[in-house]
Amino acid sequence: MADPHGFLTTDQRELPRRRPVPIRLMDYREVYEAGDPEQLRRQASRCMDCGVPFCHQGCPLGNLIPEFNDAMYRGELPRAVELLHATNNFPEFTGRACPAPCENACVLGINQPAVTIKQVEVSIVDQGFAAGLIQPMIPERITGQTVAVIGSGPTGLAAAQQLTRAGHTVVVHERDDRLGGLLRYGIPDFKLEKQHIDRRLDQMRAEGTRFKTSVEIGRDISLEDLQSSFDAVIVCTGATVPRDMTIAGRELRGVEFAMDYLVPSNRVQAGEQPGPGGVESHIDAQGKHVVIIGGGDTGADCLGTALRQTAASVTTLAIGAQPPIDRSEADPWPTVPRIFEVQSSHEEGGTRRYLASTTGFAGDEQGRVVGIDVAETQFLDGRRVPTPGTEHRLDADLVLLALGFSGPESDVLGLDVSDSGAFARDESYVGSTPGVFIAGDAGRGQSLIVWAIAEGRSVAAEVDRFLTGSTRLPAPVGPHDRSF
Ligand SMILES: Cc1cc2nc3c(=O)[nH]c(=O)nc-3n(C[C@H](O)[C@H](O)[C@H](O)COP(=O)(O)OP(=O)(O)OC[C@H]3O[C@@H](n4cnc5c(N)ncnc54)[C@H](O)[C@@H]3O)c2cc1C
Ligand code: SF4
């Protein structure tokens, strides 16, 4: 145990400071300042090494949290790095962008602020890389069996790394020009700088994983051809079909899906030029009145991006009521509560409106959006509907639809889809075609990075068993497991 008195002597939660808002709005770099090692040690000391560590259960990866808290408290970085990587291939991604269900489940959270688990995690991996402790793990033997992974998001990368280390020859196929999935082109740099992805990819290449970019399976190469060239195929194509709104004015120019805004913006941040010959579809929010419909991660990423592009105003609309600041009785510990979330983007500006039902979009003669009609939401027979007489119009030159995603692009690969809209699969991650495994958002529906990595690890275990008859790879989650 880190320090038997730690949770008594340090009862406050401390995190590194975020850079001042006016400064960070001038660039796209990550928002946190460098951490203070003494502060981190104090925070690690708060861990009570619980007899039943609920944090460990709250994390889909089953991270060894009390153990790595103890290692960091004692200054044993090599042990902490080893413990962290025993359960998580990419703690630098979760340590930056995970909503930390482990912290919601932390026992200390019953009557004190939870241990800063995520901060300990990211500090271990950052310090581990800086100290040269995270090196390629080259397999001792090659099995001669081959695996094609489709999609290079966190699911595909985790599955590929596990199977490469188990000695299989793995080729990751990615339709984009760069690797990383939503980590690369969804999540902006201010949450996750892309050098972290590139550093991991270097490690994976050195271990023997091969990558093919700009190749779309189902169009450039058929799934059948891929199956005939590889012993197993894993589909990790994400859940990329956006939810739409079928209301008056939806066809107006300037009413865009969030990803049609974020992806080109991320490309420009990666150094590509906007305009002809470069990122043609780049949408610049500079000087515009931006309205974002949907209050989740995607909406927050649009907000931070629009503020950096110096939008005239940014308003986020959520159809439901504002969540409470603290846990309500409906969300008791250790469940993941629905509470009012303040991401870094929310600190930076913009207006958040709740109980806002969008009823239509108004346009000008050129077919461009100029306004959005909104009414107050009321609940009728369990349905959310606009309240008559409360309609009003907000100025809007750019409307971003961040309403979530309905599932994977099912027509491209021709695999069966379940009632949830995701690809159907059995308890061993096998989809409707034998030898084809389904993992991550493609099978679970839009989820989180931590679930993607957990599924990538688990599907790797199933594929290893399929290829060799047994496996020693860990399988932290089943395909139908859910959070607390
Ligand atoms: C804007 C945004 C912000 C988010 N922020 C967070 C966050 O802060 N924290 C968090 O935990 N989660 C966040 N998420 C969710 C998280 O990014 C996803 O749950 C996670 O990336 C899913 O991983 P995946 O590997 O299953 O799919 P993806 O990351 O979607 O990767 C799928 C990959 O497959 C490729 N592909 C698709 N079809 C084909 C094909 N036919 N052939 C070849 N390649 C193909 C795609 O190009 C893509 O690269 C966010 C999501 C979005 C959209
Ligand atoms: S639940 Fe909290 S206090 Fe208990 S072991 Fe986990 S991190 Fe430490």
mmCIF file of N, CA and C in Angstrom, residues 241-318:
data_model
loop_
_atom_site.group_PDB
_atom_site.id
_atom_site.type_symbol
_atom_site.label_atom_id
_atom_site.label_comp_id
_atom_site.label_asym_id
_atom_site.label_seq_id
_atom_site.Cartn_x
_atom_site.Cartn_y
_atom_site.Cartn_z
ATOM 1 N N VAL A 241 -21.278 5.656 -39.103
ATOM 2 C CA VAL A 241 -22.463 6.247 -39.762
ATOM 3 C C VAL A 241 -23.109 7.251 -38.799
ATOM 4 N N PRO A 242 -23.123 8.542 -39.173
ATOM 5 C CA PRO A 242 -23.632 9.560 -38.226
ATOM 6 C C PRO A 242 -25.156 9.575 -38.166
ATOM 7 N N ARG A 243 -25.688 9.887 -36.966
ATOM 8 C CA ARG A 243 -27.143 10.087 -36.841
ATOM 9 C C ARG A 243 -27.506 11.430 -37.469
ATOM 10 N N ASP A 244 -28.633 11.445 -38.153
ATOM 11 C CA ASP A 244 -29.041 12.653 -38.889
ATOM 12 C C ASP A 244 -30.337 13.213 -38.288
ATOM 13 N N MET A 245 -30.759 14.372 -38.774
ATOM 14 C CA MET A 245 -32.051 14.957 -38.391
ATOM 15 C C MET A 245 -32.849 15.168 -39.658
ATOM 16 N N THR A 246 -34.077 14.695 -39.663
ATOM 17 C CA THR A 246 -34.893 14.920 -40.863
ATOM 18 C C THR A 246 -35.903 16.015 -40.539
ATOM 19 N N ILE A 247 -35.434 17.245 -40.523
ATOM 20 C CA ILE A 247 -36.335 18.379 -40.248
ATOM 21 C C ILE A 247 -36.143 19.427 -41.344
ATOM 22 N N ALA A 248 -37.069 20.370 -41.382
ATOM 23 C CA ALA A 248 -37.060 21.380 -42.450
ATOM 24 C C ALA A 248 -35.727 22.120 -42.490
ATOM 25 N N GLY A 249 -35.158 22.234 -43.685
ATOM 26 C CA GLY A 249 -33.932 23.005 -43.865
ATOM 27 C C GLY A 249 -32.666 22.180 -43.709
ATOM 28 N N ARG A 250 -32.798 20.883 -43.482
ATOM 29 C CA ARG A 250 -31.599 20.045 -43.280
ATOM 30 C C ARG A 250 -30.651 20.114 -44.485
ATOM 31 N N GLU A 251 -31.233 20.359 -45.687
ATOM 32 C CA GLU A 251 -30.414 20.320 -46.917
ATOM 33 C C GLU A 251 -29.585 21.603 -47.107
ATOM 34 N N LEU A 252 -29.783 22.595 -46.263
ATOM 35 C CA LEU A 252 -29.089 23.879 -46.462
ATOM 36 C C LEU A 252 -27.573 23.726 -46.331
ATOM 37 N N ARG A 253 -26.842 24.504 -47.119
ATOM 38 C CA ARG A 253 -25.379 24.503 -46.976
ATOM 39 C C ARG A 253 -25.021 25.139 -45.640
ATOM 40 N N GLY A 254 -24.067 24.570 -44.951
ATOM 41 C CA GLY A 254 -23.705 25.080 -43.630
ATOM 42 C C GLY A 254 -24.302 24.244 -42.511
ATOM 43 N N VAL A 255 -25.179 23.287 -42.868
ATOM 44 C CA VAL A 255 -25.661 22.323 -41.864
ATOM 45 C C VAL A 255 -24.863 21.042 -42.129
ATOM 46 N N GLU A 256 -23.889 20.765 -41.264
ATOM 47 C CA GLU A 256 -22.900 19.729 -41.585
ATOM 48 C C GLU A 256 -22.824 18.690 -40.460
ATOM 49 N N PHE A 257 -22.432 17.477 -40.837
ATOM 50 C CA PHE A 257 -22.106 16.495 -39.816
ATOM 51 C C PHE A 257 -20.816 16.919 -39.116
ATOM 52 N N ALA A 258 -20.756 16.656 -37.805
ATOM 53 C CA ALA A 258 -19.580 17.051 -37.028
ATOM 54 C C ALA A 258 -18.291 16.491 -37.622
ATOM 55 N N MET A 259 -18.333 15.237 -38.094
ATOM 56 C CA MET A 259 -17.089 14.637 -38.593
ATOM 57 C C MET A 259 -16.642 15.278 -39.906
ATOM 58 N N ASP A 260 -17.608 15.860 -40.666
ATOM 59 C CA ASP A 260 -17.208 16.552 -41.898
ATOM 60 C C ASP A 260 -16.518 17.872 -41.568
ATOM 61 N N TYR A 261 -16.632 18.286 -40.332
ATOM 62 C CA TYR A 261 -15.937 19.483 -39.851
ATOM 63 C C TYR A 261 -14.627 19.098 -39.161
ATOM 64 N N LEU A 262 -14.689 18.082 -38.284
ATOM 65 C CA LEU A 262 -13.508 17.743 -37.475
ATOM 66 C C LEU A 262 -12.394 17.097 -38.303
ATOM 67 N N VAL A 263 -12.753 16.194 -39.213
ATOM 68 C CA VAL A 263 -11.701 15.467 -39.945
ATOM 69 C C VAL A 263 -10.837 16.439 -40.765
ATOM 70 N N PRO A 264 -11.441 17.310 -41.615
ATOM 71 C CA PRO A 264 -10.581 18.257 -42.347
ATOM 72 C C PRO A 264 -9.818 19.191 -41.407
ATOM 73 N N SER A 265 -10.431 19.591 -40.288
ATOM 74 C CA SER A 265 -9.716 20.466 -39.348
ATOM 75 C C SER A 265 -8.482 19.750 -38.801
ATOM 76 N N ASN A 266 -8.642 18.465 -38.477
ATOM 77 C CA ASN A 266 -7.491 17.707 -37.980
ATOM 78 C C ASN A 266 -6.424 17.542 -39.061
ATOM 79 N N ARG A 267 -6.878 17.414 -40.300
ATOM 80 C CA ARG A 267 -5.900 17.304 -41.403
ATOM 81 C C ARG A 267 -5.091 18.599 -41.516
ATOM 82 N N VAL A 268 -5.782 19.727 -41.393
ATOM 83 C CA VAL A 268 -5.079 21.015 -41.477
ATOM 84 C C VAL A 268 -4.099 21.122 -40.309
ATOM 85 N N GLN A 269 -4.530 20.670 -39.134
ATOM 86 C CA GLN A 269 -3.617 20.701 -37.982
ATOM 87 C C GLN A 269 -2.397 19.824 -38.209
ATOM 88 N N ALA A 270 -2.575 18.776 -39.024
ATOM 89 C CA ALA A 270 -1.449 17.869 -39.307
ATOM 90 C C ALA A 270 -0.526 18.435 -40.377
ATOM 91 N N GLY A 271 -0.829 19.644 -40.849
ATOM 92 C CA GLY A 271 0.085 20.301 -41.780
ATOM 93 C C GLY A 271 -0.388 20.329 -43.208
ATOM 94 N N GLU A 272 -1.559 19.701 -43.504
ATOM 95 C CA GLU A 272 -2.071 19.760 -44.872
ATOM 96 C C GLU A 272 -2.656 21.152 -45.112
ATOM 97 N N GLN A 273 -2.570 21.639 -46.331
ATOM 98 C CA GLN A 273 -3.041 22.979 -46.654
ATOM 99 C C GLN A 273 -4.532 22.957 -46.976
ATOM 100 N N PRO A 274 -5.309 23.937 -46.455
ATOM 101 C CA PRO A 274 -6.707 24.016 -46.879
ATOM 102 C C PRO A 274 -6.795 24.583 -48.295
ATOM 103 N N GLY A 275 -7.847 24.186 -49.026
ATOM 104 C CA GLY A 275 -8.067 24.752 -50.352
ATOM 105 C C GLY A 275 -7.685 23.795 -51.460
ATOM 106 N N PRO A 276 -7.771 24.274 -52.736
ATOM 107 C CA PRO A 276 -7.511 23.406 -53.885
ATOM 108 C C PRO A 276 -6.132 22.748 -53.791
ATOM 109 N N GLY A 277 -6.095 21.460 -54.076
ATOM 110 C CA GLY A 277 -4.820 20.723 -53.988
ATOM 111 C C GLY A 277 -4.542 20.232 -52.587
ATOM 112 N N GLY A 278 -5.291 20.735 -51.606
ATOM 113 C CA GLY A 278 -5.090 20.295 -50.217
ATOM 114 C C GLY A 278 -6.380 19.760 -49.651
ATOM 115 N N VAL A 279 -6.760 20.253 -48.490
ATOM 116 C CA VAL A 279 -7.968 19.772 -47.830
ATOM 117 C C VAL A 279 -9.165 20.553 -48.364
ATOM 118 N N GLU A 280 -9.778 20.029 -49.423
ATOM 119 C CA GLU A 280 -10.847 20.744 -50.142
ATOM 120 C C GLU A 280 -12.061 21.014 -49.257
ATOM 121 N N SER A 281 -12.402 20.063 -48.407
ATOM 122 C CA SER A 281 -13.662 20.180 -47.664
ATOM 123 C C SER A 281 -13.491 20.924 -46.340
ATOM 124 N N HIS A 282 -12.349 21.570 -46.138
ATOM 125 C CA HIS A 282 -12.103 22.267 -44.872
ATOM 126 C C HIS A 282 -13.152 23.355 -44.648
ATOM 127 N N ILE A 283 -13.769 23.332 -43.458
ATOM 128 C CA ILE A 283 -14.765 24.348 -43.098
ATOM 129 C C ILE A 283 -14.146 25.212 -42.006
ATOM 130 N N ASP A 284 -14.039 26.503 -42.256
ATOM 131 C CA ASP A 284 -13.444 27.390 -41.257
ATOM 132 C C ASP A 284 -14.564 28.122 -40.523
ATOM 133 N N ALA A 285 -14.558 28.047 -39.198
ATOM 134 C CA ALA A 285 -15.613 28.693 -38.401
ATOM 135 C C ALA A 285 -15.305 30.154 -38.106
ATOM 136 N N GLN A 286 -14.194 30.669 -38.612
ATOM 137 C CA GLN A 286 -13.793 32.042 -38.288
ATOM 138 C C GLN A 286 -14.930 33.044 -38.559
ATOM 139 N N GLY A 287 -15.268 33.826 -37.566
ATOM 140 C CA GLY A 287 -16.264 34.885 -37.724
ATOM 141 C C GLY A 287 -17.696 34.377 -37.824
ATOM 142 N N LYS A 288 -17.912 33.081 -37.670
ATOM 143 C CA LYS A 288 -19.269 32.536 -37.857
ATOM 144 C C LYS A 288 -19.975 32.332 -36.524
ATOM 145 N N HIS A 289 -21.304 32.378 -36.602
ATOM 146 C CA HIS A 289 -22.117 31.970 -35.460
ATOM 147 C C HIS A 289 -22.330 30.470 -35.596
ATOM 148 N N VAL A 290 -21.725 29.717 -34.695
ATOM 149 C CA VAL A 290 -21.737 28.255 -34.799
ATOM 150 C C VAL A 290 -22.717 27.699 -33.786
ATOM 151 N N VAL A 291 -23.557 26.783 -34.220
ATOM 152 C CA VAL A 291 -24.445 26.071 -33.290
ATOM 153 C C VAL A 291 -24.133 24.580 -33.414
ATOM 154 N N ILE A 292 -23.853 23.955 -32.275
ATOM 155 C CA ILE A 292 -23.531 22.523 -32.255
ATOM 156 C C ILE A 292 -24.721 21.804 -31.626
ATOM 157 N N ILE A 293 -25.258 20.831 -32.331
ATOM 158 C CA ILE A 293 -26.393 20.086 -31.775
ATOM 159 C C ILE A 293 -25.861 18.757 -31.252
ATOM 160 N N GLY A 294 -25.913 18.590 -29.935
ATOM 161 C CA GLY A 294 -25.391 17.370 -29.305
ATOM 162 C C GLY A 294 -24.289 17.742 -28.331
ATOM 163 N N GLY A 295 -24.398 17.209 -27.116
ATOM 164 C CA GLY A 295 -23.492 17.678 -26.057
ATOM 165 C C GLY A 295 -22.426 16.693 -25.631
ATOM 166 N N GLY A 296 -22.121 15.663 -26.411
ATOM 167 C CA GLY A 296 -21.138 14.657 -26.001
ATOM 168 C C GLY A 296 -19.707 15.041 -26.356
ATOM 169 N N ASP A 297 -18.825 14.016 -26.408
ATOM 170 C CA ASP A 297 -17.411 14.237 -26.744
ATOM 171 C C ASP A 297 -17.249 14.922 -28.088
ATOM 172 N N THR A 298 -18.028 14.478 -29.075
ATOM 173 C CA THR A 298 -17.885 15.032 -30.427
ATOM 174 C C THR A 298 -18.255 16.513 -30.408
ATOM 175 N N GLY A 299 -19.342 16.846 -29.704
ATOM 176 C CA GLY A 299 -19.760 18.243 -29.602
ATOM 177 C C GLY A 299 -18.687 19.084 -28.920
ATOM 178 N N ALA A 300 -18.088 18.549 -27.860
ATOM 179 C CA ALA A 300 -17.040 19.290 -27.136
ATOM 180 C C ALA A 300 -15.823 19.506 -28.042
ATOM 181 N N ASP A 301 -15.507 18.517 -28.876
ATOM 182 C CA ASP A 301 -14.359 18.666 -29.780
ATOM 183 C C ASP A 301 -14.638 19.716 -30.859
ATOM 184 N N CYS A 302 -15.902 19.774 -31.309
ATOM 185 C CA CYS A 302 -16.277 20.820 -32.281
ATOM 186 C C CYS A 302 -16.166 22.193 -31.617
ATOM 187 N N LEU A 303 -16.602 22.276 -30.370
ATOM 188 C CA LEU A 303 -16.557 23.557 -29.640
ATOM 189 C C LEU A 303 -15.116 24.067 -29.547
ATOM 190 N N GLY A 304 -14.203 23.224 -29.057
ATOM 191 C CA GLY A 304 -12.807 23.645 -28.894
ATOM 192 C C GLY A 304 -12.183 24.042 -30.229
ATOM 193 N N THR A 305 -12.567 23.327 -31.285
ATOM 194 C CA THR A 305 -12.009 23.629 -32.612
ATOM 195 C C THR A 305 -12.564 24.964 -33.122
ATOM 196 N N ALA A 306 -13.875 25.167 -32.985
ATOM 197 C CA ALA A 306 -14.489 26.413 -33.485
ATOM 198 C C ALA A 306 -13.944 27.622 -32.728
ATOM 199 N N LEU A 307 -13.717 27.474 -31.421
ATOM 200 C CA LEU A 307 -13.170 28.600 -30.645
ATOM 201 C C LEU A 307 -11.752 28.925 -31.111
ATOM 202 N N ARG A 308 -10.979 27.880 -31.432
ATOM 203 C CA ARG A 308 -9.608 28.126 -31.928
ATOM 204 C C ARG A 308 -9.630 28.768 -33.310
ATOM 205 N N GLN A 309 -10.689 28.516 -34.058
ATOM 206 C CA GLN A 309 -10.793 29.140 -35.385
ATOM 207 C C GLN A 309 -11.416 30.541 -35.286
ATOM 208 N N THR A 310 -11.579 31.037 -34.072
ATOM 209 C CA THR A 310 -12.134 32.375 -33.772
ATOM 210 C C THR A 310 -13.549 32.567 -34.320
ATOM 211 N N ALA A 311 -14.429 31.629 -33.990
ATOM 212 C CA ALA A 311 -15.849 31.791 -34.322
ATOM 213 C C ALA A 311 -16.401 33.019 -33.600
ATOM 214 N N ALA A 312 -17.424 33.661 -34.188
ATOM 215 C CA ALA A 312 -18.040 34.828 -33.552
ATOM 216 C C ALA A 312 -18.789 34.405 -32.291
ATOM 217 N N SER A 313 -19.457 33.256 -32.351
ATOM 218 C CA SER A 313 -20.126 32.712 -31.160
ATOM 219 C C SER A 313 -20.271 31.208 -31.359
ATOM 220 N N VAL A 314 -20.320 30.484 -30.257
ATOM 221 C CA VAL A 314 -20.564 29.039 -30.347
ATOM 222 C C VAL A 314 -21.604 28.679 -29.284
ATOM 223 N N THR A 315 -22.675 28.051 -29.728
ATOM 224 C CA THR A 315 -23.738 27.616 -28.810
ATOM 225 C C THR A 315 -23.903 26.108 -28.963
ATOM 226 N N THR A 316 -23.912 25.406 -27.842
ATOM 227 C CA THR A 316 -24.158 23.960 -27.885
ATOM 228 C C THR A 316 -25.562 23.698 -27.372
ATOM 229 N N LEU A 317 -26.329 22.934 -28.140
ATOM 230 C CA LEU A 317 -27.709 22.627 -27.759
ATOM 231 C C LEU A 317 -27.816 21.165 -27.352
ATOM 232 N N ALA A 318 -28.432 20.916 -26.220
ATOM 233 C CA ALA A 318 -28.725 19.538 -25.812
ATOM 234 C C ALA A 318 -30.231 19.441 -25.610
#
